[in-house]
XYZ file of C-alpha atoms in Angstrom:
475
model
C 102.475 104.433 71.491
C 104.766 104.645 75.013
C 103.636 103.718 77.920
C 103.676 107.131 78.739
C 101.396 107.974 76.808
C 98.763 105.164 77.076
C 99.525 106.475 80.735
C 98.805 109.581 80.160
C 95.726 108.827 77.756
C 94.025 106.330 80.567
C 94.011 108.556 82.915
C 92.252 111.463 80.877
C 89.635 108.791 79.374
C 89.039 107.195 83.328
C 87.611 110.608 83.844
C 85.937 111.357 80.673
C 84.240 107.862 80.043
C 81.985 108.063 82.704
C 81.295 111.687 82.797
C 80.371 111.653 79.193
C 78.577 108.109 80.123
C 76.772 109.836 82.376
C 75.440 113.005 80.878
C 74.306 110.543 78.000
C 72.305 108.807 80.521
C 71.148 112.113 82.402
C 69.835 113.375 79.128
C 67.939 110.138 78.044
C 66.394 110.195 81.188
C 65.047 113.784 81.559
C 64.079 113.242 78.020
C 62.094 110.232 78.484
C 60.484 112.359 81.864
C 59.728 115.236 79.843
C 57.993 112.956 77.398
C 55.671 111.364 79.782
C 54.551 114.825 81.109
C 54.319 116.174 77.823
C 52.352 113.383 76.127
C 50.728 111.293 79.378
C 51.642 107.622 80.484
C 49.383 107.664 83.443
C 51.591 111.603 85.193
C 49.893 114.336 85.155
C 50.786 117.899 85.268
C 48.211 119.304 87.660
C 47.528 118.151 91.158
C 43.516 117.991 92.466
C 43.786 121.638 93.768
C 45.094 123.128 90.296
C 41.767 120.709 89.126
C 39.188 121.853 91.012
C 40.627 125.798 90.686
C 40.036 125.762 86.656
C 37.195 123.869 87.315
C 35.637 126.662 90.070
C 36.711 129.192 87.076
C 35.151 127.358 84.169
C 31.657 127.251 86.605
C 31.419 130.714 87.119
C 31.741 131.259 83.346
C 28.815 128.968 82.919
C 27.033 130.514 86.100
C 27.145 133.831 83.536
C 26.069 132.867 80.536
C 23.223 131.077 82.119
C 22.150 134.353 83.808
C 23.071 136.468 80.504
C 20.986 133.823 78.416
C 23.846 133.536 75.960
C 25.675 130.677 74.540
C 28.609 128.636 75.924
C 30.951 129.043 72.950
C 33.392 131.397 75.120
C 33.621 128.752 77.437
C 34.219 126.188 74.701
C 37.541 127.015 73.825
C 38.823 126.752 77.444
C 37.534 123.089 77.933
C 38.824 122.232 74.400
C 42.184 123.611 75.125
C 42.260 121.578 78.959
C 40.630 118.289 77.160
C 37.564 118.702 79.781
C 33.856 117.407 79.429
C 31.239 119.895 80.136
C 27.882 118.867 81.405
C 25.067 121.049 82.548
C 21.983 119.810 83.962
C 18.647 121.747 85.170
C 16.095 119.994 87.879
C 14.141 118.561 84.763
C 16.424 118.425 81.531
C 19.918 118.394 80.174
C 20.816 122.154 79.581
C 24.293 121.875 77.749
C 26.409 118.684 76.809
C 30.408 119.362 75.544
C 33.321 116.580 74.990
C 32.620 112.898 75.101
C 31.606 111.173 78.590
C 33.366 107.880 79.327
C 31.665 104.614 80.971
C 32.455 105.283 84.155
C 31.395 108.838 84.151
C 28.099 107.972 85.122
C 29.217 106.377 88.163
C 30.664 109.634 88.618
C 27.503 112.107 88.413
C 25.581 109.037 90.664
C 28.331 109.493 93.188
C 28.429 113.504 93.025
C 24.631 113.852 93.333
C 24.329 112.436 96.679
C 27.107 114.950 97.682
C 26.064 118.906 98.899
C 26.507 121.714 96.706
C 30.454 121.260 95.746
C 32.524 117.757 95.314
C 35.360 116.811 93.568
C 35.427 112.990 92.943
C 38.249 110.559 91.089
C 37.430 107.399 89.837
C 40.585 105.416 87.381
C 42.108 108.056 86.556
C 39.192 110.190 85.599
C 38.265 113.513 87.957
C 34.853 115.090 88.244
C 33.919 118.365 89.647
C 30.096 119.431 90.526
C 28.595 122.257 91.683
C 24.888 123.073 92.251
C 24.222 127.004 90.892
C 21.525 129.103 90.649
C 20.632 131.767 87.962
C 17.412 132.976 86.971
C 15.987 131.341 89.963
C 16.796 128.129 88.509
C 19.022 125.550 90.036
C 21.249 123.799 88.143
C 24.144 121.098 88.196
C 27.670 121.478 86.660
C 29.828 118.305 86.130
C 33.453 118.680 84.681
C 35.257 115.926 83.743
C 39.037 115.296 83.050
C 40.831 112.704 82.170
C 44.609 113.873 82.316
C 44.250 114.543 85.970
C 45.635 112.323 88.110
C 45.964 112.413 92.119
C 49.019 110.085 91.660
C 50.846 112.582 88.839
C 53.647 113.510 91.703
C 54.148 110.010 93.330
C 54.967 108.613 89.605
C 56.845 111.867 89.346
C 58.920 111.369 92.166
C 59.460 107.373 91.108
C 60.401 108.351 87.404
C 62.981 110.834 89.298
C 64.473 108.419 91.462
C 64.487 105.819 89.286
C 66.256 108.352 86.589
C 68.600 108.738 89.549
C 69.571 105.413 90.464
C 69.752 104.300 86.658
C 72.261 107.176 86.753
C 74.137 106.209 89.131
C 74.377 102.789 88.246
C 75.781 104.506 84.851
C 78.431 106.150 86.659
C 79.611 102.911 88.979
C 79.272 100.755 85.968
C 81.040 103.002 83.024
C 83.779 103.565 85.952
C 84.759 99.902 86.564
C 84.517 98.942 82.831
C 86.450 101.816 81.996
C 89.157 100.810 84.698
C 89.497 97.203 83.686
C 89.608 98.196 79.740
C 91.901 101.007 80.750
C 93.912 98.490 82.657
C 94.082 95.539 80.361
C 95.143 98.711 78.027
C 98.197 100.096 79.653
C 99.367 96.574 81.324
C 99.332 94.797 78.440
C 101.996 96.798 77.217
C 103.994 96.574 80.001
C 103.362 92.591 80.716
C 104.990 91.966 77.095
C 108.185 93.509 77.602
C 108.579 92.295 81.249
C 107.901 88.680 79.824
C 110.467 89.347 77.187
C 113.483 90.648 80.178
C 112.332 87.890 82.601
C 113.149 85.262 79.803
C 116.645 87.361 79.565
C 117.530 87.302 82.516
C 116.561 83.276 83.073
C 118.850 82.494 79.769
C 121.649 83.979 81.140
C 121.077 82.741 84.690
C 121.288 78.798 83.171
C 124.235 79.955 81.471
C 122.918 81.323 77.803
C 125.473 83.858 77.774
C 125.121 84.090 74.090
C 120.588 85.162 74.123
C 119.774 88.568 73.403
C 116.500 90.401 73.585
C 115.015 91.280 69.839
C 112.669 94.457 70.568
C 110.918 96.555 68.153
C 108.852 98.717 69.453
C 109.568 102.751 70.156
C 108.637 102.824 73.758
C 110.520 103.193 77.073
C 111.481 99.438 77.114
C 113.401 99.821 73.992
C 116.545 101.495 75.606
C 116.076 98.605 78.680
C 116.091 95.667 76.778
C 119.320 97.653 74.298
C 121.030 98.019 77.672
C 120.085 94.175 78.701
C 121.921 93.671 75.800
C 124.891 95.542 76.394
C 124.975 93.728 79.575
C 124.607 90.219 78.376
C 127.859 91.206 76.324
C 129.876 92.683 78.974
C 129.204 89.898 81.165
C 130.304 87.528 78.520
C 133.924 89.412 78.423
C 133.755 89.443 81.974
C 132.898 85.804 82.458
C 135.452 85.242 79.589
C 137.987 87.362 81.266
C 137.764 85.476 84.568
C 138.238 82.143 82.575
C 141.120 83.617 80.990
C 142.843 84.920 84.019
C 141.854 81.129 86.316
C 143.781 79.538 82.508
C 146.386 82.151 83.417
C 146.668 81.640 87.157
C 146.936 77.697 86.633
C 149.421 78.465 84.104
C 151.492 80.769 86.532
C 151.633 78.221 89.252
C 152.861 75.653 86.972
C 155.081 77.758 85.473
C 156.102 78.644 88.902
C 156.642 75.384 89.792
C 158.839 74.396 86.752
C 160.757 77.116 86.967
C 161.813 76.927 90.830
C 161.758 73.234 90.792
C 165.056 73.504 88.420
C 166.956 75.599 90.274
C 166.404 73.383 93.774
C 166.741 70.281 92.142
C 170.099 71.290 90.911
C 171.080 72.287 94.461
C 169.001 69.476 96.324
C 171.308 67.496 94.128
C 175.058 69.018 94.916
C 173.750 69.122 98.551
C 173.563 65.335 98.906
C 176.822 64.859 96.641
C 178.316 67.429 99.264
C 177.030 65.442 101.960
C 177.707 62.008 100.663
C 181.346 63.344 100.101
C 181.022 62.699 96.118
C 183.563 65.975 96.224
C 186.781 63.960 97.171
C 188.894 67.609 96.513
C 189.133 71.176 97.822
C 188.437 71.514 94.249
C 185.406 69.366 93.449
C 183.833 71.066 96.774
C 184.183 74.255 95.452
C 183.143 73.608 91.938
C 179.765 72.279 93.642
C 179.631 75.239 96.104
C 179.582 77.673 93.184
C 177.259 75.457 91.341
C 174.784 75.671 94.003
C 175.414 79.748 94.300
C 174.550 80.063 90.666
C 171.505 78.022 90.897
C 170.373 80.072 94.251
C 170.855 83.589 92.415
C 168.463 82.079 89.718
C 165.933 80.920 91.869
C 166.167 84.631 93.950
C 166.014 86.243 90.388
C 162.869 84.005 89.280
C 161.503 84.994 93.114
C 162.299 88.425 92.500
C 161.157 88.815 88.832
C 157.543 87.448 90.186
C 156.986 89.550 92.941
C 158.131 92.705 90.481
C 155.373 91.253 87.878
C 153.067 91.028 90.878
C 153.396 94.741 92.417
C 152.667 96.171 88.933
C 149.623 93.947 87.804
C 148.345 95.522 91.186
C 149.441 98.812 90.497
C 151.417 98.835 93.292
C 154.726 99.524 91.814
C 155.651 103.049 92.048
C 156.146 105.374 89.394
C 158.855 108.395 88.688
C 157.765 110.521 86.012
C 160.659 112.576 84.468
C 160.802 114.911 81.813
C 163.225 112.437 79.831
C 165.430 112.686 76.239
C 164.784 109.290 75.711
C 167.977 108.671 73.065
C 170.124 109.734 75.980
C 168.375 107.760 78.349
C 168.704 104.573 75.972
C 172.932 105.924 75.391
C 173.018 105.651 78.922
C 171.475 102.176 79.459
C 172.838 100.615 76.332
C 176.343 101.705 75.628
C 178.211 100.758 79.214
C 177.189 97.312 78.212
C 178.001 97.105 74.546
C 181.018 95.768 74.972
C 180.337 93.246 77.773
C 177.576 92.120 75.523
C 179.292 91.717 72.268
C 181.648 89.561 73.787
C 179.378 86.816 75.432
C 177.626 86.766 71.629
C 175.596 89.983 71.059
C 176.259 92.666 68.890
C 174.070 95.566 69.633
C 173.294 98.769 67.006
C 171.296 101.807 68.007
C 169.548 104.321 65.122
C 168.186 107.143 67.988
C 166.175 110.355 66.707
C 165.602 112.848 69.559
C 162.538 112.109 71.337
C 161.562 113.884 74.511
C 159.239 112.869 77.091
C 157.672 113.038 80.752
C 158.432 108.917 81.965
C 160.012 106.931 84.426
C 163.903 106.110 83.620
C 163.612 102.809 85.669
C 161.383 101.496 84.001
C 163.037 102.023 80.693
C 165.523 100.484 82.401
C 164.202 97.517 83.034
C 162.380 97.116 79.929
C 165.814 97.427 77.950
C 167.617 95.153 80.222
C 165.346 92.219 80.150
C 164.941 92.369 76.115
C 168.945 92.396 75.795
C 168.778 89.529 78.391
C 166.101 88.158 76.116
C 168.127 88.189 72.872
C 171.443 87.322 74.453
C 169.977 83.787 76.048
C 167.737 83.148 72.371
C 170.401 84.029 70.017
C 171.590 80.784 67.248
C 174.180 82.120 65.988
C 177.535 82.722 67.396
C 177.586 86.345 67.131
C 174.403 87.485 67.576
C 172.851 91.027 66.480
C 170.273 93.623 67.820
C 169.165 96.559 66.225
C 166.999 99.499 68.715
C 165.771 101.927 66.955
C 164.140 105.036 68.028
C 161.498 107.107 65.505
C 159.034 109.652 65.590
C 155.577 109.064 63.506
C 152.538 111.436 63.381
C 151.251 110.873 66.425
C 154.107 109.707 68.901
C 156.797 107.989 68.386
C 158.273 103.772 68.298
C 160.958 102.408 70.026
C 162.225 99.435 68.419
C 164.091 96.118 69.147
C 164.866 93.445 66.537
C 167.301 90.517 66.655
C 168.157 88.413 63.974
C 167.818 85.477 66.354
C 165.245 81.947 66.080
C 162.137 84.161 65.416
C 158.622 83.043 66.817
C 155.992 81.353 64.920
C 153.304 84.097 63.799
C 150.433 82.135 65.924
C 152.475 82.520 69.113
C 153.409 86.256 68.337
C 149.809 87.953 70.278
C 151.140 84.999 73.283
C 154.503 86.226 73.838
C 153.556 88.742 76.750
C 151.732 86.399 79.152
C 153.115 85.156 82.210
C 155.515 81.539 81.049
C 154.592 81.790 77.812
C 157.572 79.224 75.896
C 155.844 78.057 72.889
C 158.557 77.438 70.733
C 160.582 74.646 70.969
C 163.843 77.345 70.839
C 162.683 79.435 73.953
C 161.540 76.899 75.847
C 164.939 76.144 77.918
C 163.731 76.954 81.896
C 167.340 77.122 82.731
C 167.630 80.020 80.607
C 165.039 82.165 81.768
C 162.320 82.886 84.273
C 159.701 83.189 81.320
C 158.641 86.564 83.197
C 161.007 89.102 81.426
C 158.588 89.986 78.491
C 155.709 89.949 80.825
C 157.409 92.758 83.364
C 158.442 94.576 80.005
C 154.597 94.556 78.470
C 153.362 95.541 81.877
C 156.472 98.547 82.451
C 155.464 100.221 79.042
C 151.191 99.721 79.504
C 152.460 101.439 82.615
C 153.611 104.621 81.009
C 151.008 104.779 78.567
C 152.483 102.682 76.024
C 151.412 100.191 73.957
C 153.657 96.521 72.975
C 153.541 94.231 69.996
C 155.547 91.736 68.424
C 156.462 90.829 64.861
C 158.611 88.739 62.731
C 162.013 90.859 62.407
C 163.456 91.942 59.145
C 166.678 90.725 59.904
C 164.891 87.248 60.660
C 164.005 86.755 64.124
C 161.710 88.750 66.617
C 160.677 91.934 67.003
C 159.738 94.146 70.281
C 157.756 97.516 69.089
C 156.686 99.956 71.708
C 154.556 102.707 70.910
C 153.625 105.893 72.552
C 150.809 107.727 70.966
C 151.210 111.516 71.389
C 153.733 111.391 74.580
C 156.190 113.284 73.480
C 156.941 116.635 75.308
C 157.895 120.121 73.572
């Protein structure tokens, strides 16, 4: 059950417990009151007046039949049917007798007697009415006595009632606070489990238990909590993982940083003091170390350069010119002005172009072409080198293609390739001959436009750079 609907259900049984507590109670009470009037226990139903009114009735029925000379058996049936005793006495004799007298109805009759003409006289919980008639001449003395009549009836009455109504609303106080605390302990326990549970979470992962997840079972609102605690705990593991990547990848950038520019101004810290120390005896020498040290500053302003270009688009910062583009003529135009200049320092370059058209930015096709050329060129083992770029459609895009025949990269380092100074292999890892940036700037130019970058052993035995668009090319 959800805690919605113990909700729910507590608050419909707060109100029906002690209602239904308390008409159970009302009716046991009025029950047991309607007993004790029905059937005694010291209440009665009449008061003294209602006595001594049947009483003044039943007397002037015996008055009549006194004077009539009949018998009493009219008047029988009335005492039997109000459980009175009947006693009639002349001056000299008992005239009639009905019903059984009790002990203390003699005390009764002594008591009455030295009263005048009428009296009405109680005595534990017995009542007796006399009256002195006359008929015929002759006097005579009536005594009724009850025993059902009692002068305390309404007193008890009234204590039975009150008491009825304090035991009633002692029913309502009590069925309403056990009701609340059952109710309580009801709802709360459900809700005390699963809070337990997400505190426990969240203190594993607080000392570091980035691994813990919450095991819940039951269909109720906590469910989708804890599956989302969860799904947090695992995002903040990538996260946490991320940011230990990128600090492994910043350290690695500032020593790669630091190899790579400590080259270059060694080499010229170096012809400086050979300069100054007049090592260069000749117009010659002096100039051969003068161009030395201008080689070595364009490669430390290309390293500078080729960071702060990796920099502006890891931040997004680099802007971007989208162009409705034929890419084969773009790559023509990139590729063939420098066949030649390429093939002779060492690098024969082929091209295999299908017509591809596209909205992207011709810079950074530019740059991405450049610096894999550059790449191949300053790998390449053999004398005369070769690169193959190939352009194809597939189903859902299309693949642009570079693959050199040159040392090839171990299939562990291939996923590696496309971080920041990445020079696993022994063959690439020359700092003179590169910046270790270029495939870097190339992965980030094509995630740029939408692309995706991988590389892979080459067919013609050394690496190769695939770049796929999915779905980017234009009608």
């Amino acid at each position: 059950m959800t805690v919605k609907k113990r909700l729910f259900w507590s608050n419909i049984l707060m109100i029906l417990v002690p209602v239904i507590a308390t008409v159970l109670i009302g009716v046991l009470c009025m029950g047991f009151i309607w007993f004790a009037l029905i059937h005694g226990m010291g209440i009665g139903i009449h008061d003294q007046d209602e006595f001594e009114v049947a009483c003044t009735a039943i007397s002037e029925g015996v008055k009549e039949s006194l004077e009539n000379g009949s018998d009493f058996s009219s008047i029988q049936a009335i005492l039997e049917k109000n459980q009175l005793t009947l006693r009639v006495d002349s001056e000299t004799e008992s005239v009639y007798t009905y019903g059984e007298e009790e002990s203390d109805d003699s005390a009764l009759y002594a008591a009455a007697d030295l009263l005048d003409n009428q009296a009405t006289i109680a005595k534990n919980g017995r009542m007796l009415y006399a009256r002195q008639i006359t008929a015929d001449g002759i006097s005579y003395t009536i005594y009724l006595t009850g025993g059902y009549y009692n002068t305390r009836s309404y007193a008890d009455l009234k204590t039975a009632v009150v008491l009825a109504a304090i035991l009633i609303l002692f029913t309502i106080f009590a069925s309403i606070l056990f009701t609340n605390r059952f109710l309580t302990k009801f709802v709360w326990k459900r809700i005390e489990e699963p809070l337990d549970i997400l505190v426990n979470g969240v203190h594993e992962l607080r000392d570091g238990n980035l691994d813990y997840r919450i095991t819940y079972e039951r269909q109720d609102e906590f469910l989708p909590v804890c599956q989302d605690f969860n799904e947090m705990a695992g995002r903040l593991k990538e996260m946490v993982q991320r940011i230990q990547q990128q600090e492994r990848s910043r350290k690695e950038l500032i020593a790669g940083i630091s190899h790579d520019i400590r080259t270059p101004l060694t080499s010229i810290q170096a012809y400086v003091e050979g300069l100054l120390d007049g090592i260069a005896k000749t117009p010659e020498a002096e100039r051969r170390y003068l161009e030395t040290i201008k080689t070595k500053a364009k490669d430390l302003d290309h390293i500078v350069s080729q960071l702060f270009l990796f920099s502006k688009m890891e931040l997004g910062e680099y802007p971007k010119d989208l162009r409705e583009l034929r890419l084969n003529e773009v790559m023509e135009d990139i590729v063939l002005p420098r066949q030649e200049e390429y093939r002779q320092k060492g690098l024969s370059i082929t091209m295999d172009l299908e017509e591809v058209s596209l909205k992207a930015d011709p810079v950074q096709f530019q740059r991405i072409t450049t610096n894999i050329l550059e790449n191949s060129l300053k790998y390449k083992v053999k004398e005369q080198g070769n690169l193959q770029i190939s352009l194809h459609r597939k189903e859902s895009g299309f693949y642009l293609s570079f693959a050199d025949d040159g040392p090839g990269v171990p299939e562990e380092s291939l996923p590696h390739l496309f971080e920041v100074f990445y020079r696993s292999d022994p063959s690439r890892q020359n700092p003179h001959q590169g910046s270790g940036l270029g495939l870097a700037i190339v992965a980030a130019a094509a995630e740029q436009m939408g692309g995706s970058i991988r590389a892979l052993p080459s067919r013609m035995g050394g690496l190769e750079i695939q770049i796929e668009f999915e779905g980017k090319e234009e009608a």
